Amino acid sequence: MSRSRAYHDATKYCPKTIANHPALDWTLKPATTKTFHSDDRLDLRPHLALTRDDQTQLPKLVSKLPDGPLDLKRLSTFLLHVYGVTAVANDGNREHTFRAAPSAGALYPNEIYLALCDIEGVANGLYNYQVQDHTLVPVCEGDYQGDLRHCFFDAAATRARCIVLVTAVFYRSAWRYHERGYRRVLLDTGHLVGNAHSIAPFLSLGVCSLPSFQDACLAALLLLDAGKEAVLAAFALDDDQADCLRAPGLSASPPSQSHAAGAEALHRSSYLENLSPAGSKAWSPNPPKGFEGLPCQLLRAKPLDWSEHICGAILLRRSARTFAQDAMTRSDLATILAQSYLHWDQAPTAFHDLRALRTLIAIHRVEGLSPGLYEYNPANNSLQLWRAGRFASDCCHIALEQEIALHCAAMVIHLTDLNHQHQRYGDRGYRYVGLDAGIIGQRLSLSAQALGLGACGIGGYYDDLINGLFGLSTQESVLYLTCLGPKPSSPT
């Protein structure tokens, strides 16, 4: 058994043991940001390229951004939409901030570092994005292009004016979710990356994933506290979008020799020190037994003008806490799925290896679709019925009795075969598939928001009960659930 499979199995929730999880010690709750003190703090707020629609008062991008290379205006606007603070609430005891990307338990484990080069108004160097006041603080000043070339196995990293490095401070999630927190961290990082790919085209920017890097080398460059914070994702950001459309540079970590199941052991075993072969031939999940030959239902998606919706979808998005117990239209479901998997076969632009994800959808109330479990095929935007029946109450139970899983119109289930992932990428494959599940989860949420619907990701569930309920192979591991449906009507 691979270390990634051992970790995943060891962190499953079970009805018999979930009550044994220790109570939260609120005195040890971690801060959700790192604070860097510097006299050279660069305020990004004056550079935001945002305005409001005269009629709806919803946020939108300014009508015309300046042509030319990546500048502070586009960088500032990009960072706000990726991970910036979008609202502040006060419950009388403490202040709570909401961000552009959702986070399990609102713990926000991620930090964003930028390696900047040749951007007008900013000295070359490594910076931390201070979310709380939308500023950049230098971590190390100077020309670090040579160091980056040594850290990455991808030529795009040497050409971009901006390399975005997304780290995770593990204790922020582990405080609440313990060993399972690493799963949540991967999904949260995927949410952030999903925002990056969603907003970049509307700022005339290209995002190029850089999944193959020397982890220890980057950690040393950023002066990270070993074992407590690490780089999980990286991408190049620049105005040259054409360079993003190239073959992905996925690499495999060395095969693990130990089967320790802890999150820290798994993460360390996924490190790359030298460029490793990308593994075996591309794999696509086989349909389950008895699935072949069932009728395929094509979904017709309606056009969605993202230029009108992208700012509001990201900046006004909130995870749904309840749903109206109404049906959603088949057209809306088709549009959400089509938009979320857009360019799914062009992995270099947005995903690591989306073919490793399998997507099932439990349909509760969707017009024109009988209740049941369906499999979604992004290649032709179609559904195939796998198992007919009403599963709303069962979905509520497997989602730790959360009523959003009972009242939603549909629940998307992402799963994968971890053995195949390990064969292809070693333990680093667990990172890739967790990030992709988070990216798709965020795109589902943004697409639903743009249509006036609600969405909520669920990272806590009874893993084996899902397999048993839907007759899944024990080889398949559930990664993420996303509930979709109409929002409740506003009170009059």
XYZ file of C-alpha atoms in Angstrom:
492
model
C 0.000 0.000 0.000
C 1.321 3.449 -0.927
C 1.802 6.097 1.720
C -0.856 8.278 0.079
C -3.414 5.465 0.211
C -2.425 4.662 3.820
C -2.875 8.318 4.776
C -6.241 8.607 3.051
C -7.549 5.434 4.676
C -6.266 6.484 8.104
C -8.094 9.821 7.926
C -11.507 8.500 6.957
C -14.500 9.479 9.070
C -16.609 6.668 10.502
C -19.932 6.968 12.409
C -18.608 4.747 15.210
C -15.459 6.751 15.873
C -16.157 10.339 14.840
C -17.313 11.209 18.362
C -13.843 10.282 19.618
C -12.238 13.292 17.968
C -10.861 15.639 20.638
C -12.695 18.849 21.452
C -11.298 22.105 20.083
C -9.013 24.104 22.346
C -10.026 27.653 21.450
C -7.055 29.087 23.305
C -4.799 27.486 20.680
C -6.720 28.657 17.621
C -4.122 29.921 15.125
C -4.121 33.274 13.356
C -5.245 33.161 9.735
C -2.444 35.423 8.476
C 1.280 35.918 8.825
C 2.264 39.464 9.644
C 5.466 40.860 8.179
C 6.732 44.154 9.581
C 8.411 46.370 7.032
C 8.834 50.050 6.243
C 8.745 49.180 2.552
C 5.152 47.953 2.459
C 3.600 48.530 -0.988
C -0.076 49.486 -0.792
C -1.974 47.829 -3.643
C -5.357 49.436 -2.940
C -4.807 52.563 -5.095
C -4.065 50.291 -8.048
C -7.343 48.305 -8.046
C -8.994 48.355 -11.465
C -12.549 48.064 -10.134
C -15.700 50.063 -10.402
C -19.429 49.452 -9.860
C -22.225 48.914 -12.324
C -24.394 52.039 -12.444
C -27.637 50.058 -12.310
C -26.888 47.003 -10.148
C -24.071 48.497 -8.058
C -22.272 45.161 -8.423
C -18.473 45.256 -8.692
C -16.974 45.030 -12.151
C -13.647 45.594 -13.864
C -12.948 48.988 -15.357
C -13.879 49.047 -19.006
C -10.371 49.493 -20.356
C -7.167 48.265 -18.775
C -3.909 49.642 -20.160
C -2.144 47.599 -22.794
C 1.401 46.474 -22.220
C 3.270 44.244 -19.796
C 2.034 43.095 -16.401
C 1.636 46.159 -14.169
C 0.552 46.984 -10.617
C -3.033 47.682 -11.645
C -3.578 44.212 -13.019
C -1.505 42.530 -10.301
C -3.455 44.263 -7.519
C -6.810 43.359 -9.079
C -5.669 39.794 -9.681
C -4.609 39.241 -6.044
C -7.873 40.652 -4.668
C -9.870 38.183 -6.763
C -7.604 35.261 -5.910
C -7.447 35.506 -2.123
C -8.261 39.034 -1.001
C -10.602 40.133 1.771
C -14.073 40.665 0.314
C -16.073 41.482 3.462
C -15.653 42.034 7.198
C -18.131 41.060 9.919
C -18.092 41.617 13.668
C -20.011 39.419 16.086
C -19.366 41.710 19.033
C -16.386 39.742 20.300
C -14.107 39.507 17.318
C -13.776 40.564 13.716
C -14.220 38.004 10.960
C -13.015 38.442 7.409
C -14.369 36.772 4.296
C -12.074 36.036 1.391
C -12.398 35.498 -2.326
C -11.615 31.783 -1.880
C -13.539 29.593 0.570
C -11.748 27.719 3.330
C -12.812 24.816 5.531
C -13.761 26.218 8.921
C -12.721 29.716 7.726
C -9.172 28.830 8.819
C -7.468 30.102 5.632
C -4.254 28.055 5.755
C -2.705 29.574 2.628
C -0.125 32.294 2.135
C 0.789 33.840 -1.221
C 4.352 34.747 -2.122
C 5.341 36.496 -5.334
C 8.643 36.464 -7.168
C 8.542 39.715 -9.162
C 10.837 40.844 -11.943
C 10.717 43.891 -14.243
C 7.374 45.255 -13.032
C 7.249 49.043 -13.070
C 7.052 50.543 -9.610
C 8.203 47.401 -7.784
C 11.767 46.415 -6.983
C 12.734 42.926 -8.090
C 12.485 40.423 -5.272
C 10.339 38.003 -3.266
C 7.203 39.353 -1.620
C 4.459 38.184 0.704
C 0.882 39.241 -0.052
C -0.542 40.700 3.157
C -4.205 39.847 2.787
C -5.447 41.887 5.721
C -4.517 45.253 4.181
C -3.929 44.311 0.511
C -0.235 45.129 0.498
C 3.024 43.540 -0.618
C 5.874 43.185 1.862
C 9.389 42.260 0.716
C 10.713 38.980 2.058
C 14.011 39.158 0.149
C 14.976 41.887 -2.279
C 17.142 41.403 -5.339
C 17.283 39.351 -8.509
C 16.235 35.790 -7.697
C 15.710 34.576 -11.253
C 18.750 32.325 -11.065
C 17.517 30.734 -7.851
C 14.096 30.139 -9.379
C 15.638 28.471 -12.415
C 17.273 26.042 -10.045
C 14.009 25.330 -8.191
C 11.753 24.679 -11.203
C 11.874 22.064 -13.940
C 9.947 24.319 -16.311
C 11.273 26.992 -18.651
C 8.144 29.137 -18.134
C 9.389 29.909 -14.618
C 12.437 31.681 -16.038
C 10.477 33.943 -18.397
C 7.505 35.193 -16.392
C 7.547 38.558 -14.666
C 5.627 37.047 -11.767
C 5.805 33.605 -10.187
C 3.047 32.961 -7.666
C 3.971 30.545 -4.876
C 1.110 29.279 -2.733
C 2.121 27.870 0.626
C 0.166 26.279 3.443
C 0.675 26.819 7.163
C -0.433 23.331 8.170
C -1.396 23.962 11.782
C -4.147 26.380 10.773
C -6.149 23.420 9.460
C -4.690 20.733 11.724
C -5.868 22.666 14.801
C -9.438 21.735 13.928
C -9.191 18.799 11.542
C -6.067 17.078 12.890
C -4.512 14.635 10.411
C -7.405 15.059 7.977
C -6.442 18.727 7.781
C -3.994 17.978 4.974
C -6.923 16.960 2.792
C -8.602 20.288 3.577
C -5.414 22.223 2.856
C -5.158 20.717 -0.627
C -8.782 21.582 -1.405
C -8.395 25.113 -0.045
C -5.296 25.616 -2.182
C -7.255 24.377 -5.187
C -9.979 26.955 -4.484
C -7.396 29.714 -4.628
C -5.850 28.384 -7.849
C -9.341 28.059 -9.346
C -9.876 31.776 -8.756
C -6.560 32.577 -10.414
C -7.466 30.765 -13.612
C -10.969 32.268 -13.605
C -10.014 35.947 -13.313
C -6.727 36.023 -15.285
C -8.204 36.077 -18.842
C -10.303 39.146 -18.006
C -7.153 40.997 -16.975
C -5.386 39.958 -20.226
C -3.120 37.705 -18.183
C -2.026 34.138 -18.665
C -1.641 31.602 -15.866
C 0.724 28.702 -16.442
C 0.781 25.924 -13.856
C 4.243 24.933 -12.591
C 3.625 21.668 -10.752
C 7.189 20.317 -10.895
C 9.532 22.062 -8.500
C 12.109 21.217 -5.893
C 10.148 21.639 -2.684
C 13.047 21.989 -0.264
C 14.769 24.475 -2.558
C 11.709 26.760 -2.712
C 11.130 26.473 1.038
C 14.693 27.621 1.698
C 14.345 30.492 -0.765
C 11.222 31.742 1.035
C 12.727 31.189 4.481
C 9.850 28.895 5.455
C 9.763 27.141 8.812
C 10.439 23.528 7.843
C 7.649 21.147 8.790
C 5.226 23.977 9.499
C 4.827 25.697 6.135
C 5.470 24.446 2.613
C 4.807 25.340 -1.025
C 1.861 23.378 -2.411
C 1.254 25.064 -5.755
C 3.027 27.427 -8.115
C 2.165 29.155 -11.355
C 3.603 31.732 -13.699
C 1.595 34.913 -14.238
C 2.280 37.179 -17.187
C 0.700 38.986 -20.098
C 1.922 36.360 -22.587
C -1.033 33.956 -22.571
C 0.209 31.929 -25.527
C 3.026 30.456 -23.475
C 0.500 28.769 -21.207
C -0.784 26.474 -23.927
C 1.894 23.809 -23.795
C 2.322 20.298 -22.480
C 2.131 19.980 -18.678
C 5.291 19.367 -16.707
C 4.045 16.865 -14.152
C 6.675 14.836 -12.373
C 6.646 11.862 -10.072
C 8.098 11.780 -6.581
C 10.327 8.832 -5.636
C 8.380 5.733 -4.494
C 7.880 5.790 -0.736
C 9.705 3.105 1.203
C 7.663 3.542 4.381
C 3.914 3.302 4.832
C 3.550 5.796 7.675
C 0.096 7.311 7.431
C 0.686 10.801 8.851
C 0.114 13.981 6.883
C 3.646 15.279 7.416
C 5.184 11.989 6.280
C 2.973 11.977 3.178
C 3.841 15.547 2.272
C 7.578 15.001 2.672
C 7.450 11.857 0.566
C 5.935 13.907 -2.269
C 8.946 16.226 -2.496
C 10.876 16.454 -5.737
C 14.645 16.735 -5.554
C 15.455 15.837 -9.120
C 13.274 15.678 -12.192
C 11.557 12.301 -12.184
C 9.764 10.609 -15.076
C 6.101 11.496 -15.334
C 5.029 7.901 -14.866
C 3.069 5.521 -17.038
C 0.851 6.226 -19.998
C -2.033 8.634 -19.405
C -4.798 6.874 -17.564
C -8.525 7.433 -17.754
C -10.917 5.828 -15.247
C -12.833 2.851 -16.556
C -16.622 2.864 -16.205
C -17.959 0.765 -13.347
C -19.143 -2.753 -13.942
C -22.547 -2.824 -15.587
C -22.253 0.817 -16.675
C -21.503 0.162 -20.327
C -24.347 0.576 -22.766
C -26.584 2.687 -20.553
C -28.232 5.614 -22.347
C -26.304 8.879 -22.445
C -28.154 12.143 -21.844
C -26.532 15.148 -23.480
C -26.763 18.405 -21.566
C -27.346 21.677 -23.391
C -25.500 24.511 -21.697
C -26.610 28.093 -22.202
C -24.011 30.802 -22.865
C -22.673 32.571 -19.784
C -21.136 36.017 -20.261
C -18.328 35.869 -17.729
C -17.188 39.394 -18.580
C -20.371 40.595 -16.848
C -20.353 38.096 -13.993
C -16.772 37.284 -13.051
C -16.190 40.045 -10.460
C -19.486 39.524 -8.694
C -19.144 35.748 -8.808
C -15.783 35.876 -7.035
C -16.123 38.885 -4.746
C -19.732 38.249 -3.651
C -19.522 34.454 -3.454
C -20.487 32.863 -0.146
C -20.835 29.188 0.693
C -24.511 28.316 0.910
C -25.733 27.426 4.382
C -29.200 26.386 3.243
C -31.091 25.830 0.010
C -34.619 26.454 -1.136
C -36.177 23.032 -1.522
C -36.956 23.714 -5.167
C -35.779 22.067 -8.329
C -33.000 23.585 -10.388
C -33.322 23.575 -14.136
C -31.545 21.077 -16.314
C -30.148 23.997 -18.310
C -28.575 25.551 -15.198
C -26.964 22.254 -14.210
C -25.641 21.843 -17.755
C -24.161 25.346 -17.717
C -22.523 24.919 -14.305
C -20.879 21.659 -15.337
C -19.782 22.885 -18.764
C -18.240 26.058 -17.314
C -16.539 24.205 -14.474
C -14.867 21.694 -16.774
C -14.115 24.162 -19.561
C -10.817 23.227 -21.254
C -10.638 20.141 -19.038
C -8.633 18.394 -21.756
C -6.064 21.216 -21.843
C -4.482 20.313 -18.538
C -1.566 22.741 -18.751
C -3.781 25.805 -18.469
C -5.799 25.034 -15.377
C -5.457 21.509 -14.062
C -2.799 19.029 -13.106
C -4.418 15.847 -14.424
C -8.190 16.104 -14.478
C -8.520 12.720 -16.157
C -7.698 11.176 -12.793
C -10.877 12.625 -11.290
C -14.159 10.787 -11.655
C -17.341 12.831 -11.257
C -20.602 11.391 -9.978
C -23.718 13.467 -9.339
C -26.534 12.553 -6.984
C -29.590 14.194 -8.542
C -32.309 15.053 -6.034
C -34.412 17.688 -7.819
C -33.432 18.701 -11.336
C -36.098 19.359 -13.939
C -36.025 16.774 -16.707
C -33.765 14.332 -14.840
C -35.016 11.406 -12.782
C -33.620 11.205 -9.222
C -30.597 8.964 -8.998
C -26.847 8.727 -9.274
C -25.294 9.789 -12.565
C -21.776 9.879 -13.949
C -20.691 13.049 -15.715
C -18.572 12.957 -18.879
C -16.856 16.327 -19.476
C -15.788 15.289 -22.987
C -19.318 15.776 -24.333
C -21.137 17.342 -21.352
C -23.333 14.323 -20.800
C -24.782 12.286 -17.959
C -25.341 8.562 -17.725
C -27.699 7.141 -15.135
C -25.941 4.625 -12.946
C -28.392 3.980 -10.151
C -31.988 5.234 -9.995
C -33.505 6.270 -6.685
C -33.922 9.038 -4.161
C -30.754 9.470 -2.135
C -31.291 12.843 -0.430
C -31.616 11.463 3.109
C -28.661 9.120 2.545
C -26.561 12.027 1.276
C -27.415 13.962 4.417
C -26.210 11.071 6.574
C -22.940 10.524 4.712
C -22.252 14.288 4.881
C -22.151 14.087 8.703
C -25.879 14.900 8.938
C -25.447 18.311 7.319
C -28.862 19.385 6.043
C -27.422 21.209 3.049
C -26.832 17.751 1.562
C -30.508 16.933 2.168
C -32.009 20.114 0.734
C -29.692 20.715 -2.235
C -30.912 19.932 -5.735
C -27.775 17.978 -6.662
C -24.574 16.831 -5.007
C -21.373 16.446 -7.013
C -19.002 13.711 -5.819
C -15.356 13.688 -6.856
C -13.319 10.554 -6.433
C -10.172 8.903 -7.761
C -8.182 5.697 -7.776
C -5.181 6.493 -5.577
C -3.315 3.373 -6.676
C -3.305 4.622 -10.266
C -2.199 8.051 -9.123
C 0.669 6.550 -7.161
C 1.760 4.449 -10.115
C 1.952 7.546 -12.276
C 3.280 10.210 -9.931
C 4.312 8.544 -6.683
C 3.030 10.232 -3.533
C 3.020 13.575 -5.336
C -0.038 12.297 -7.201
C -2.084 12.775 -4.032
C -1.226 16.456 -4.099
C -2.153 16.790 -7.774
C -5.556 15.149 -7.452
C -6.425 17.042 -4.249
C -5.615 20.364 -5.905
C -7.675 19.498 -8.988
C -10.687 18.565 -6.853
C -10.440 21.973 -5.158
C -10.102 23.787 -8.483
C -13.227 22.116 -9.877
C -15.086 22.680 -6.610
C -14.381 26.403 -6.806
C -15.385 26.612 -10.452
C -18.663 24.874 -9.605
C -19.283 27.493 -6.907
C -18.459 30.441 -9.175
C -20.639 29.134 -11.997
C -23.549 28.634 -9.611
C -23.058 32.149 -8.207
C -23.108 33.631 -11.700
C -26.500 31.985 -12.295
C -27.936 33.209 -9.000
C -27.742 29.736 -7.429
C -26.025 28.487 -4.287
C -23.131 26.092 -3.782
C -21.272 24.643 -0.838
C -18.226 22.393 -0.729
C -18.121 19.616 1.865
C -14.821 18.092 2.932
C -16.199 16.128 5.881
C -18.080 12.902 5.126
C -18.211 9.209 5.953
C -15.881 7.950 3.253
C -16.725 4.251 3.231
C -20.469 4.852 3.535
C -20.382 6.730 0.231
C -18.694 3.770 -1.443
C -21.212 1.387 0.067
C -24.272 3.495 -0.735
C -23.395 3.909 -4.407
C -21.662 0.586 -4.965
C -18.241 2.076 -5.612
C -15.125 -0.045 -5.755
C -13.016 -0.066 -2.607
C -10.155 1.087 -4.844
C -11.892 4.424 -5.360
C -11.412 7.188 -2.799
C -13.788 10.115 -2.335
C -12.087 13.523 -2.369
C -14.765 16.214 -2.238
C -18.507 16.867 -2.271
C -20.193 19.972 -3.674
C -23.872 20.758 -3.100
C -25.781 22.828 -5.673
C -29.258 24.285 -5.669
C -31.507 27.372 -5.617
C -30.957 29.874 -2.830
C -33.783 30.606 -0.393
C -35.973 33.555 -1.288
C -35.008 36.761 0.463
C -37.461 37.786 3.201
C -39.809 40.581 2.199
